[in-house]
Short mmCIF file of C-alpha atoms in Angstrom, two decimals:
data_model
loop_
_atom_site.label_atom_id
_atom_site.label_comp_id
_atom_site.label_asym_id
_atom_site.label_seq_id
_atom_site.Cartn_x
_atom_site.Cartn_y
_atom_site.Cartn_z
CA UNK E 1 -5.01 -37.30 -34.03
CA UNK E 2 -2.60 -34.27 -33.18
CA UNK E 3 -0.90 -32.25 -35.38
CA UNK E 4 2.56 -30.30 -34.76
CA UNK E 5 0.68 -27.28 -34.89
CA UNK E 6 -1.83 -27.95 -32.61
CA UNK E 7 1.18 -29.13 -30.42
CA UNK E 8 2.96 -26.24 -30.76
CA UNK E 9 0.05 -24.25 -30.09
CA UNK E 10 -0.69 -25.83 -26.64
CA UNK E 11 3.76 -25.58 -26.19
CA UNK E 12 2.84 -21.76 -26.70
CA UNK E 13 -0.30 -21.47 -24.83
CA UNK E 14 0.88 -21.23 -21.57
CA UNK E 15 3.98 -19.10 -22.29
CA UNK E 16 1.58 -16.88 -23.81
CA UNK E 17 -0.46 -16.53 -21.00
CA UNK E 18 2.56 -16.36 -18.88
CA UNK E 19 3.49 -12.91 -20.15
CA UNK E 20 0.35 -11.35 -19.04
CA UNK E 21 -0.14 -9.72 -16.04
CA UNK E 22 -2.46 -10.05 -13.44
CA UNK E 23 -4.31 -7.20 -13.18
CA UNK E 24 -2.91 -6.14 -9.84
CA UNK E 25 0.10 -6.32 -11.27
CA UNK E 26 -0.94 -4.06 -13.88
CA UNK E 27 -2.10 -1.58 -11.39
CA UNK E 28 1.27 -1.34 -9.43
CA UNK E 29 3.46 -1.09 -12.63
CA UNK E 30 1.19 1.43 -13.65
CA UNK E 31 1.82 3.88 -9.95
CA UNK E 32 5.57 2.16 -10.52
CA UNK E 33 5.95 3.99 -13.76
CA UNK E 34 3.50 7.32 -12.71
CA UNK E 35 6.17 7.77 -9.99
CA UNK E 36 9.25 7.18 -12.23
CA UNK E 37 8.49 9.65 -14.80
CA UNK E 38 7.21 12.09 -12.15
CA UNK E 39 10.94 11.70 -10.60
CA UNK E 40 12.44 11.93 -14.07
CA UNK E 41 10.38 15.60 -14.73
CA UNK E 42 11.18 16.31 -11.02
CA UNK E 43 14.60 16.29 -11.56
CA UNK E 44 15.08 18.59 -14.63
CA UNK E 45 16.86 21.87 -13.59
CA UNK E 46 14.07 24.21 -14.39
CA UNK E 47 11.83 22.14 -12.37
CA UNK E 48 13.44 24.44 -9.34
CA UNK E 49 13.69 27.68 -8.71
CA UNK E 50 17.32 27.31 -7.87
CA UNK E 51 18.02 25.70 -11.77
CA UNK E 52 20.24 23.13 -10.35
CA UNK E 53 17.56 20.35 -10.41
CA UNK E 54 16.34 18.36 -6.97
CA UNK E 55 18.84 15.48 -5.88
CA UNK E 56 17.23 12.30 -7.31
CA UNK E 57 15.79 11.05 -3.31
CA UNK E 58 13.95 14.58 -2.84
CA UNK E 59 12.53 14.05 -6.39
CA UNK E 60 11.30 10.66 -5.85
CA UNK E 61 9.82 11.83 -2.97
CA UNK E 62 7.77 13.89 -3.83
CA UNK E 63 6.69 12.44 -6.87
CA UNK E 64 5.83 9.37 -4.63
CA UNK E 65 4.01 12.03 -2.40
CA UNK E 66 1.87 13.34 -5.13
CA UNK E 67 1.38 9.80 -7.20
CA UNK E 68 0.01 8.45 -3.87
CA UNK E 69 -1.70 11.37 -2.74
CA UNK E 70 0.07 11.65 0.60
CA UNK E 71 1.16 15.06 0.48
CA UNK E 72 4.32 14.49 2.62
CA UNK E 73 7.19 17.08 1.49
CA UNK E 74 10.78 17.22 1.98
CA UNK E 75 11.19 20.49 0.56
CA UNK E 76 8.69 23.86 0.52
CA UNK E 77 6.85 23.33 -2.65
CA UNK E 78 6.12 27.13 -3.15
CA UNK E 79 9.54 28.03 -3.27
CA UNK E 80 12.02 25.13 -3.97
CA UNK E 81 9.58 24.38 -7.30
CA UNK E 82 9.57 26.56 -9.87
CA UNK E 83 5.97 27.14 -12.00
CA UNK E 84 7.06 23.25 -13.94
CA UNK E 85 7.41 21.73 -10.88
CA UNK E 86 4.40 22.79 -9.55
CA UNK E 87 2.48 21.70 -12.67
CA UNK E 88 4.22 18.34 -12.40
CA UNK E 89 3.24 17.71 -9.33
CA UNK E 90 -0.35 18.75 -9.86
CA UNK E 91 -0.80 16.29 -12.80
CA UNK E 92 0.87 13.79 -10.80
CA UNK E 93 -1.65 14.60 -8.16
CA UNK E 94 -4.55 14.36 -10.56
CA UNK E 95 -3.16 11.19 -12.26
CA UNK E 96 -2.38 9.26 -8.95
CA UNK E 97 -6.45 10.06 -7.36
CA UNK E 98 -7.84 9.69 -10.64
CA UNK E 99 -6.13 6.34 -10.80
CA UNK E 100 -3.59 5.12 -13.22
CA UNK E 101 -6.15 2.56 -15.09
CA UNK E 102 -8.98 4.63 -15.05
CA UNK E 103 -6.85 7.32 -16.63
CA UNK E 104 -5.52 5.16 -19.06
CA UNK E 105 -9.02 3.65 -20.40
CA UNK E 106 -10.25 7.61 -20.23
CA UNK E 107 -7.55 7.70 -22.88
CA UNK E 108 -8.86 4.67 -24.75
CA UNK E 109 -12.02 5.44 -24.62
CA UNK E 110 -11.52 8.97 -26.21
CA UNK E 111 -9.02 7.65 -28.75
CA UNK E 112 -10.44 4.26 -29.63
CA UNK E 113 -14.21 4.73 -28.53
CA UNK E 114 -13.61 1.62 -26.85
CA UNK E 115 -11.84 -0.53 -24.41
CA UNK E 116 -10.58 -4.12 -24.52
CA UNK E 117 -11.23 -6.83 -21.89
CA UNK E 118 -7.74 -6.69 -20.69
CA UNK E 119 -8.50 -2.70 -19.91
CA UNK E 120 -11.71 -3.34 -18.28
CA UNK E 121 -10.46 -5.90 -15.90
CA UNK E 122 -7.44 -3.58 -15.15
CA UNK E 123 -9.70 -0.78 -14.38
CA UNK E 124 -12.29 -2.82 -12.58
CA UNK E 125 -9.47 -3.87 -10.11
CA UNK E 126 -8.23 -0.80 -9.54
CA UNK E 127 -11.65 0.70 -9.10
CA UNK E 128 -12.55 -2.06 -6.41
CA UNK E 129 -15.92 -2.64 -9.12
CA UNK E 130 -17.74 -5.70 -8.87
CA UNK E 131 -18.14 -6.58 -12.56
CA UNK E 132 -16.77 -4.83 -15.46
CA UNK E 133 -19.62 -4.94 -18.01
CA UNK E 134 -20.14 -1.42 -17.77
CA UNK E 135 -16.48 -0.25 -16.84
CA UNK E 136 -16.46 2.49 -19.77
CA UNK E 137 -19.73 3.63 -17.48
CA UNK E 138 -17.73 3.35 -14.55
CA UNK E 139 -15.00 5.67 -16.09
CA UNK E 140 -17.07 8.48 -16.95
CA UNK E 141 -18.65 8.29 -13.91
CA UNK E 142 -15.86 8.53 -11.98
CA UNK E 143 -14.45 11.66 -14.59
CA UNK E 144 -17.64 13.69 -14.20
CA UNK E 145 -17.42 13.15 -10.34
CA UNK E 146 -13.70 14.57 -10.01
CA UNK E 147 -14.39 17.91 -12.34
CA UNK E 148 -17.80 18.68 -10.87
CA UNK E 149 -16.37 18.50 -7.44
CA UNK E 150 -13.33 19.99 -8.36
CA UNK E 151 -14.76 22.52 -10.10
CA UNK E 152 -17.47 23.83 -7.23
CA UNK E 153 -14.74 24.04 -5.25
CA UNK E 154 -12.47 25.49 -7.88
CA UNK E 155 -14.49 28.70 -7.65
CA UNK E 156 -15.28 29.16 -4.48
CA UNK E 157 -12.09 29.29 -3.78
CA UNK E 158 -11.26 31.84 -6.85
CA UNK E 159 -13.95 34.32 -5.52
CA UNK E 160 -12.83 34.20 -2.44
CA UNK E 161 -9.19 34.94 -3.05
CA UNK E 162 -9.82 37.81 -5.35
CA UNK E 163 -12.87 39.34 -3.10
CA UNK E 164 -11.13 38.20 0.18
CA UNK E 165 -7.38 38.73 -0.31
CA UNK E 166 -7.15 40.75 -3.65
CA UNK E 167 -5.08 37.94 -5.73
CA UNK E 168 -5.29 38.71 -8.91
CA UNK E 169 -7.14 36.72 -11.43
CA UNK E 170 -4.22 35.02 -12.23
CA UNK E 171 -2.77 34.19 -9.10
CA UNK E 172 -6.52 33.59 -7.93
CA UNK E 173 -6.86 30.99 -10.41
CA UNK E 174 -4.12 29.19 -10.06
CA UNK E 175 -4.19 29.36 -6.53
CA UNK E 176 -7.99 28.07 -6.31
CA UNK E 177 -7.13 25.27 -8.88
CA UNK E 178 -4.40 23.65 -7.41
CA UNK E 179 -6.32 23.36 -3.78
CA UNK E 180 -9.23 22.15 -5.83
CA UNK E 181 -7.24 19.28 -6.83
CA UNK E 182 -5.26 18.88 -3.86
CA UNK E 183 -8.20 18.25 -1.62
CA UNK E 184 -10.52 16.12 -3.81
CA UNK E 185 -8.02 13.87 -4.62
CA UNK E 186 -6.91 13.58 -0.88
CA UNK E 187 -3.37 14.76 -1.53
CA UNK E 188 -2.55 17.81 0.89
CA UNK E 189 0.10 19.91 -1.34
CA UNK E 190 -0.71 23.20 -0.54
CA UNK E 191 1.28 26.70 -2.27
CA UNK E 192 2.05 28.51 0.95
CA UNK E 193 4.94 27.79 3.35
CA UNK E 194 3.24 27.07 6.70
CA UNK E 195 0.46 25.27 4.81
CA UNK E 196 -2.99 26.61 5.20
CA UNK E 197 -2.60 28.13 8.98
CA UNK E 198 -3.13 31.70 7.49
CA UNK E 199 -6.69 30.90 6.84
CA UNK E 200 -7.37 28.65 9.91
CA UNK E 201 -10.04 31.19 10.75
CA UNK E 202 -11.89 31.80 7.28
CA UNK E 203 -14.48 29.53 6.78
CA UNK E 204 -14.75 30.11 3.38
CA UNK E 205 -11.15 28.92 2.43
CA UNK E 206 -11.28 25.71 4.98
CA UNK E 207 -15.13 24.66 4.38
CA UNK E 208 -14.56 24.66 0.92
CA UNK E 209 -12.04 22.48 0.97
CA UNK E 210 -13.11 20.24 3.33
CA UNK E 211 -15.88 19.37 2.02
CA UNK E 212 -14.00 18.49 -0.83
CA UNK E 213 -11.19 16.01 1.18
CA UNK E 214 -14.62 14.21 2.89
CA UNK E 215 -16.17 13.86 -0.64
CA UNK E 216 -13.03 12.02 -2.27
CA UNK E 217 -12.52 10.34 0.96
CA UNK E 218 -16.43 8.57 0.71
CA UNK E 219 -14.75 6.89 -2.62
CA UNK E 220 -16.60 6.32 -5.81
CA UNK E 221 -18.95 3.85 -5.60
CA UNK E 222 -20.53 5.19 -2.41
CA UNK E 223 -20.84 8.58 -4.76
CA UNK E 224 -22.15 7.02 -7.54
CA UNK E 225 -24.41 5.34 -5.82
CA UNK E 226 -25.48 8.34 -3.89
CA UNK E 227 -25.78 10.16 -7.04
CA UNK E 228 -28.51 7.32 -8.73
CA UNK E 229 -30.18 6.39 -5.45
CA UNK E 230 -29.71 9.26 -2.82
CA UNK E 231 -33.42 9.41 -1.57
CA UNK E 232 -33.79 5.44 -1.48
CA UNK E 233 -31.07 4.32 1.69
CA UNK E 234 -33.13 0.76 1.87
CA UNK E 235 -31.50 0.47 -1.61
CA UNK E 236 -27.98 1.30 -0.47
CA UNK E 237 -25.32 -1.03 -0.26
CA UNK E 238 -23.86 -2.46 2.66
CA UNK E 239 -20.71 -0.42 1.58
CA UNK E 240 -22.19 2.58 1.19
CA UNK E 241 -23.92 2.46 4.68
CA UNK E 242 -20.65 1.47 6.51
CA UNK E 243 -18.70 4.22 4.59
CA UNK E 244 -20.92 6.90 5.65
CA UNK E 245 -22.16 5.72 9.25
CA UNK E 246 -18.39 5.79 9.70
CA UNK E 247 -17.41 8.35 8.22
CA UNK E 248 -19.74 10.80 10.50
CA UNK E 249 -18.72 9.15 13.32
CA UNK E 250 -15.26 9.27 13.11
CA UNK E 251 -15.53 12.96 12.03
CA UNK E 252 -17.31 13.77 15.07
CA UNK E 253 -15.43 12.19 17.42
CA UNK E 254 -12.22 13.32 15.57
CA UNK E 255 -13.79 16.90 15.94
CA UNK E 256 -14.55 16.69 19.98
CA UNK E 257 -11.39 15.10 20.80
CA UNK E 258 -9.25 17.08 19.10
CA UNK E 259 -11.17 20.22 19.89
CA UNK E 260 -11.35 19.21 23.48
CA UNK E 261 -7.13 18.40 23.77
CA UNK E 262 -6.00 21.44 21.75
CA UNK E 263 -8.93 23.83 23.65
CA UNK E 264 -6.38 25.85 25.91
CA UNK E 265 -3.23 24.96 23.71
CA UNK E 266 -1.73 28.89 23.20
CA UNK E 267 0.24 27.13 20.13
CA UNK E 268 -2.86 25.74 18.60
CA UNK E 269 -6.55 26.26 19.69
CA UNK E 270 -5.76 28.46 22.39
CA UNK E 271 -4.53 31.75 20.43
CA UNK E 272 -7.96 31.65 18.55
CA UNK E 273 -11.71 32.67 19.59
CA UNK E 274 -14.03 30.34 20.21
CA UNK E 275 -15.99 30.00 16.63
CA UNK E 276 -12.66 29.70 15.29
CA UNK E 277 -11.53 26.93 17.83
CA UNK E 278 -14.28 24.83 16.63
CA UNK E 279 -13.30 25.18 13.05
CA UNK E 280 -10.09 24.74 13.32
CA UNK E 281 -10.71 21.43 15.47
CA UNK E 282 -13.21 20.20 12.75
CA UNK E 283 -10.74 21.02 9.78
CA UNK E 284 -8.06 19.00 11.74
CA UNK E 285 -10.55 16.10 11.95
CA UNK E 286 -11.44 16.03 8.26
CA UNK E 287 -7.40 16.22 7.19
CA UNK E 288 -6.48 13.52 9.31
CA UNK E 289 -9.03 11.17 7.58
CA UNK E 290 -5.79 11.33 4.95
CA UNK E 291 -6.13 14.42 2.89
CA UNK E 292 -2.54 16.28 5.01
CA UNK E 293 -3.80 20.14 4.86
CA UNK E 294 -3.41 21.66 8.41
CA UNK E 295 -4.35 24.96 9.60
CA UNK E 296 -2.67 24.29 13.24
CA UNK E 297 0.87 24.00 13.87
CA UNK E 298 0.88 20.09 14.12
CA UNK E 299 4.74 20.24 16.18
CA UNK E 300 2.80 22.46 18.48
CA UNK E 301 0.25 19.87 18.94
CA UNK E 302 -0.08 18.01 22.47
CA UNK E 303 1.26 14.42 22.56
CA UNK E 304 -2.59 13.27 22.94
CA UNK E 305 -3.95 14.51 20.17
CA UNK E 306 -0.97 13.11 18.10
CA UNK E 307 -1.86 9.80 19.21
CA UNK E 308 -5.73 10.49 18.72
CA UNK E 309 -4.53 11.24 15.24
CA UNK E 310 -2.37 8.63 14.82
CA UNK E 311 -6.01 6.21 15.05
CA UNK E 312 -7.42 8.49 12.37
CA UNK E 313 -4.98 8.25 10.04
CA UNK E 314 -4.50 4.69 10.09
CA UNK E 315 -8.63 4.06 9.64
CA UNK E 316 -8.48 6.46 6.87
CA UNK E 317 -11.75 6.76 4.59
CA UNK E 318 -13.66 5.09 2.02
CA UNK E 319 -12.23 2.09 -0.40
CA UNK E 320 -11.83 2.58 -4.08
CA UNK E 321 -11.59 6.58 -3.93
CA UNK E 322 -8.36 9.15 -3.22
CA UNK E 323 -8.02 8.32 0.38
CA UNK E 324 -5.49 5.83 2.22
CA UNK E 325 -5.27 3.87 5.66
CA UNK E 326 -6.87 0.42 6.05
CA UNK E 327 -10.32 1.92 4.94
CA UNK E 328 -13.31 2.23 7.48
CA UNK E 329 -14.97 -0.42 5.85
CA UNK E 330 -12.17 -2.72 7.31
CA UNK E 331 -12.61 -0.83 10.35
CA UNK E 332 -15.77 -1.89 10.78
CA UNK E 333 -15.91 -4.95 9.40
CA UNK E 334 -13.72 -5.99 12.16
CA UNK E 335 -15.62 -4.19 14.64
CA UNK E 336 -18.84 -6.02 13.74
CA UNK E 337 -16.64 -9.20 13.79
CA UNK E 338 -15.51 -8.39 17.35
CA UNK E 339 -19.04 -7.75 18.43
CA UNK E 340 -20.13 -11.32 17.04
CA UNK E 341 -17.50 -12.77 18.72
CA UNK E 342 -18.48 -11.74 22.38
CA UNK E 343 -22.04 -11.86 21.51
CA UNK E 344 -21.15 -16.01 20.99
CA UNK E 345 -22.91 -15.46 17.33
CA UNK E 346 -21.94 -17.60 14.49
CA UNK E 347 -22.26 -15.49 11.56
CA UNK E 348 -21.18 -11.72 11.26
CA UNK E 349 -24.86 -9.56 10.22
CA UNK E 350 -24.52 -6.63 8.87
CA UNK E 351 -27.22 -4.09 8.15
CA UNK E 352 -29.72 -7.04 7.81
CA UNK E 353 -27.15 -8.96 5.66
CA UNK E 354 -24.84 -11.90 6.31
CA UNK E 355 -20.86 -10.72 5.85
CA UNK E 356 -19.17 -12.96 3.51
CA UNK E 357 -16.14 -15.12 5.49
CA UNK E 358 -13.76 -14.06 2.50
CA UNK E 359 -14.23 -10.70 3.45
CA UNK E 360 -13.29 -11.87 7.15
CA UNK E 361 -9.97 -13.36 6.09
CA UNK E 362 -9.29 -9.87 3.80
CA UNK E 363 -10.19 -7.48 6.84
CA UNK E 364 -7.83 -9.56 9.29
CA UNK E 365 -5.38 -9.73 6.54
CA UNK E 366 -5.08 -6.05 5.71
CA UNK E 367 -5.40 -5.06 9.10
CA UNK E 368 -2.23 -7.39 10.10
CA UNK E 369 -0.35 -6.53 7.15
CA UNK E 370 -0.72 -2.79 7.72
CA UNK E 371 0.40 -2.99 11.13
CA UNK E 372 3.34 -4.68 10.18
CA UNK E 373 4.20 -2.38 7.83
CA UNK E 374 3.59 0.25 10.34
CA UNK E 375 5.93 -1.14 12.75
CA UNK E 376 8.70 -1.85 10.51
CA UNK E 377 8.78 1.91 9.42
CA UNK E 378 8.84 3.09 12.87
CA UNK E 379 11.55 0.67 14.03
CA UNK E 380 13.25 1.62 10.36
CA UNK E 381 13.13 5.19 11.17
CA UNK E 382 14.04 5.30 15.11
CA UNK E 383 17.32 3.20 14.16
CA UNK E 384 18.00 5.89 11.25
CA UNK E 385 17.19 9.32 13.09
CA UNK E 386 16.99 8.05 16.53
CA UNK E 387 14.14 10.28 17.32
CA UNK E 388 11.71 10.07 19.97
CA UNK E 389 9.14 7.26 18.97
CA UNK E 390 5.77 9.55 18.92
CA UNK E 391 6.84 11.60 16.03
CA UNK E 392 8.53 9.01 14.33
CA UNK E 393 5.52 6.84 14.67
CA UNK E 394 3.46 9.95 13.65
CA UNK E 395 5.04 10.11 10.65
CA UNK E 396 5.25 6.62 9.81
CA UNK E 397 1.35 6.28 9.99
CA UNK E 398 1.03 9.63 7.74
CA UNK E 399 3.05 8.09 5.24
CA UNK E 400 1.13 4.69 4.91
CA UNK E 401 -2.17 6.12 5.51
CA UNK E 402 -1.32 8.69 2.46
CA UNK E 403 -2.09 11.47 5.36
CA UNK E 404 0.99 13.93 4.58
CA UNK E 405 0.40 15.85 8.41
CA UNK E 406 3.86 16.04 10.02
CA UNK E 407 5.48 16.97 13.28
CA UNK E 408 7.98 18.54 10.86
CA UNK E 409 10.57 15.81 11.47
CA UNK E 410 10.14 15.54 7.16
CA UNK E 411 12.36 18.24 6.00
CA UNK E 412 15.78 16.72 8.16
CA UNK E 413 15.24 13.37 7.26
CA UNK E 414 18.37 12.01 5.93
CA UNK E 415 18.34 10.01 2.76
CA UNK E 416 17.67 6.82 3.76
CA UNK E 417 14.42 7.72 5.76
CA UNK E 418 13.13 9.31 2.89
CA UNK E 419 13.54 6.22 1.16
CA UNK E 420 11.63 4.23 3.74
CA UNK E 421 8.65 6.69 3.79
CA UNK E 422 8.35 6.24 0.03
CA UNK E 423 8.08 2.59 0.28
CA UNK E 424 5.16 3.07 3.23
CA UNK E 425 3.70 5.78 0.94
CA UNK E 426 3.43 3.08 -2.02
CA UNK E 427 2.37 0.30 0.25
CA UNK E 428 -0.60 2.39 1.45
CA UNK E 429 -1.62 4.08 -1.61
CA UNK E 430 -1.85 0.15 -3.24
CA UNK E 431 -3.40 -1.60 -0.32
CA UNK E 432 -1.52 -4.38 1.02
CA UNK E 433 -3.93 -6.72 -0.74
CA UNK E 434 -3.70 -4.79 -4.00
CA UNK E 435 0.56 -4.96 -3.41
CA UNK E 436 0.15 -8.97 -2.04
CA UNK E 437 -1.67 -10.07 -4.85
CA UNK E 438 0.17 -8.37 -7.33
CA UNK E 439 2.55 -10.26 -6.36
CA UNK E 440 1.74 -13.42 -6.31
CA UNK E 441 1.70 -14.88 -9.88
CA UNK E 442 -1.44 -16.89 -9.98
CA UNK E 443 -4.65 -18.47 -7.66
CA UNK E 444 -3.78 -21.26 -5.85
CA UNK E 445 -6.53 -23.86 -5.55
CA UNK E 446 -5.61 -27.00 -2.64
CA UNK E 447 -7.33 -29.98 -3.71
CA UNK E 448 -7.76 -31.60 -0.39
CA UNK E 449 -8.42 -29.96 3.03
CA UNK E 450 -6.42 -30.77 6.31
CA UNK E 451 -8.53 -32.47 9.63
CA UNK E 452 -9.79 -29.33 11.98
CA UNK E 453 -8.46 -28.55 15.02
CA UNK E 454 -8.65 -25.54 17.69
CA UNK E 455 -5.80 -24.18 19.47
CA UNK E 456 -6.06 -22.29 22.90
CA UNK E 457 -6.96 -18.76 22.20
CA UNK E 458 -6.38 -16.01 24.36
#
């Protein structure tokens, strides 16, 4: 027998369940809203030095910029901010690599002692975890990771800037903590004009801080894994060993190539002596793996290495950390899938271990979708500026990859470019599966399966 109530119950079930958000869904609102109030803050008159407030575009901007960790600018943050805009963007910085559910269950956790289901799910998405059984684990993990790193890096920068440059403390502190967070959390922002080409020959300004940019770029599980399991690689996990086989790789071929192009380059490389050639080239390398810093006059740079950088950027780094692009691990999952291909294999083996086909589907996808957005921007922005197609391209990558190098193309940008940089910087700081599935409202399941056939391929 059924009762109204139960009827009415079941009537209200689904509505109920209606209103709540996947948690990709959750995620984006959550970056939605980080960037919003960042523009909001932005836009206050004393956030500028001037007192007459940035036009609403330049304050999204940048607020996008820092959310996402790009590090893109349309104005020169150490003068068109005042000391509040600075901090604004800073937190934004720390909020957007952090990661808007983790920070949010940090909050939980510290206020409440505890965190509901809904809350661990949203955090386990964001934080690309497996399970979320131990998600408040997962949070102070991921917390300790970010201020030990941050920190380390924090003061070797501080000593060097009052025993290298005679900053005061003050200025020393400031200085060394906004880099800190800048390059752990991938973002690029730096507090001098030209960037950091006045230390392009210190090694203890650049080393420091790349270091950090390759550290956030590994992402956190590869850390935390490192962390518990460091001297046992048989116990690694597939991710970890793609993340970091990669991520050497690509730095040293980044390194040589870019060394190699820019060698005689009186602009770049060419001005400097040889140690300093090599660091320079490395530093380059490391930034283009989407942290943004540069200590070489990117416009100067030849057309070669632009492109060369151009295939860094869009790689990126690690999944689930501060850095953007289509990840490595899609990199070389598609590699590996390449290789099976012309090797007539039928499954894809990995480091002794079968791939997954879903993860097939989500490599191809991602890749596709991020060259689509990648080509949209570029067409976007050549009908808009009509500019020459390597910079725009150049910049167009940066943006989704959450790089923030330029050709300096940024700061003339009329409006409406601006506006379609922001919407490549969100794309790539989400993911386009993060963004796709976000928006679709629920799973689809097909109940019955079509008869196979094979088109002509190639």
């Amino acid at each position: 027998m059924t009762t109204r109530s139960t009827v009415d119950a079941t009537r209200r079930g689904p509505a109920r369940r209606g209103l709540r958000l996947h948690p990709a869904q959750t995620v984006v609102l959550g970056f939605a809203a980080a960037v919003l109030a960042g523009t909001a803050l932005l836009s206050l008159p004393f956030a500028t030095t001037t007192g007459t407030g940035a036009s609403f575009v330049d304050a999204l901007f940048t607020a996008t910029s820092a959310v996402c960790v790009t590090g893109l600018v349309v104005v020169d943050t150490p003068i068109y901010w005042s000391s509040f805009g600075q901090v604004v963007i800073l937190l934004l910085i720390q909020l957007g690599g952090l990661g808007i559910m983790i920070f949010a269950s940090l909050i939980g956790l510290v206020l409440a002692r505890k965190l509901s289901v809904r809350s661990r799910l949203n955090t386990a998405a964001e934080a690309k975890a497996v399970g979320y059984d131990d998600v408040r684990g997962l949070v102070r993990g991921i917390v300790l990771i970010s201020l030990v790193v941050e920190a380390a890096t924090f003061l070797l920068l501080f000593l060097r800037f009052v025993f290298g440059y005679g900053y005061s403390l003050g200025d020393a502190a400031w200085h060394a903590l906004f880099h800190s967070v800048s390059s752990f959390n991938n973002a690029g922002f730096a507090l001098y004009s030209d960037n950091l080409m006045g230390f392009v020959s210190d090694p203890f300004i650049c080393l420091p801080i790349a270091v950090a940019v390759i550290l956030g770029g590994l992402g956190f599980p590869v850390i935390m894994q490192l962390r518990k399991e460091f001297r046992r690689p048989l116990h690694w996990s597939m991710n970890t060993k793609l993340v970091l086989w990669a991520t050497v790789l690509l730095l040293v071929l980044g390194t040589v190539y870019i060394t190699l192009i820019e060698w005689d380059n009186p602009e770049t490389l060419g001005a400097l002596d040889p140690g300093a050639r090599i660091l320079a080239g490395f530093f380059q390398s490391v930034q283009a793996r989407t942290a943004g810093f540069n200590s070489i006059d990117i416009a100067a740079m030849h057309s070669e290495s632009w492109l060369g950088t151009d295939v860094l950027m869009f790689i990126g780094a690690g999944p689930a950390g501060t850095a953007g692009g289509i990840k490595v691990t899609t990199f070389a999952v598609l590699f590996f899938i390449i290789m099976t291909e012309l090797r007539g294999e039928g499954a894809v083996n990995i480091f002794g271990k079968r791939l997954s086909r879903a993860v097939h589907r989500q490599a191809i996808t991602v890749a596709l979708i991020a060259v689509a957005a990648v080509m949209a921007g570029t067409l976007a922005l050549m009908f808009i500026t009509g500019l020459d197609l390597d910079r725009v391209l150049y910049e167009a990558i940066s943006a989704f990859g959450t790089v923030g190098l330029s050709t300096g193309i940024t700061y003339d940008l009329p409006d409406a470019a601006k506006l379609v940089l922001v919407a490549l910087m969100f794309l790539g700081r989400l993911g386009p599966l993060t963004l796709g599935s976000a928006i679709a409202l629920r799973d689809r399941r097909i109940l019955y399966e079509y008869p196979k056939e094979r088109p002509a391929i190639g």
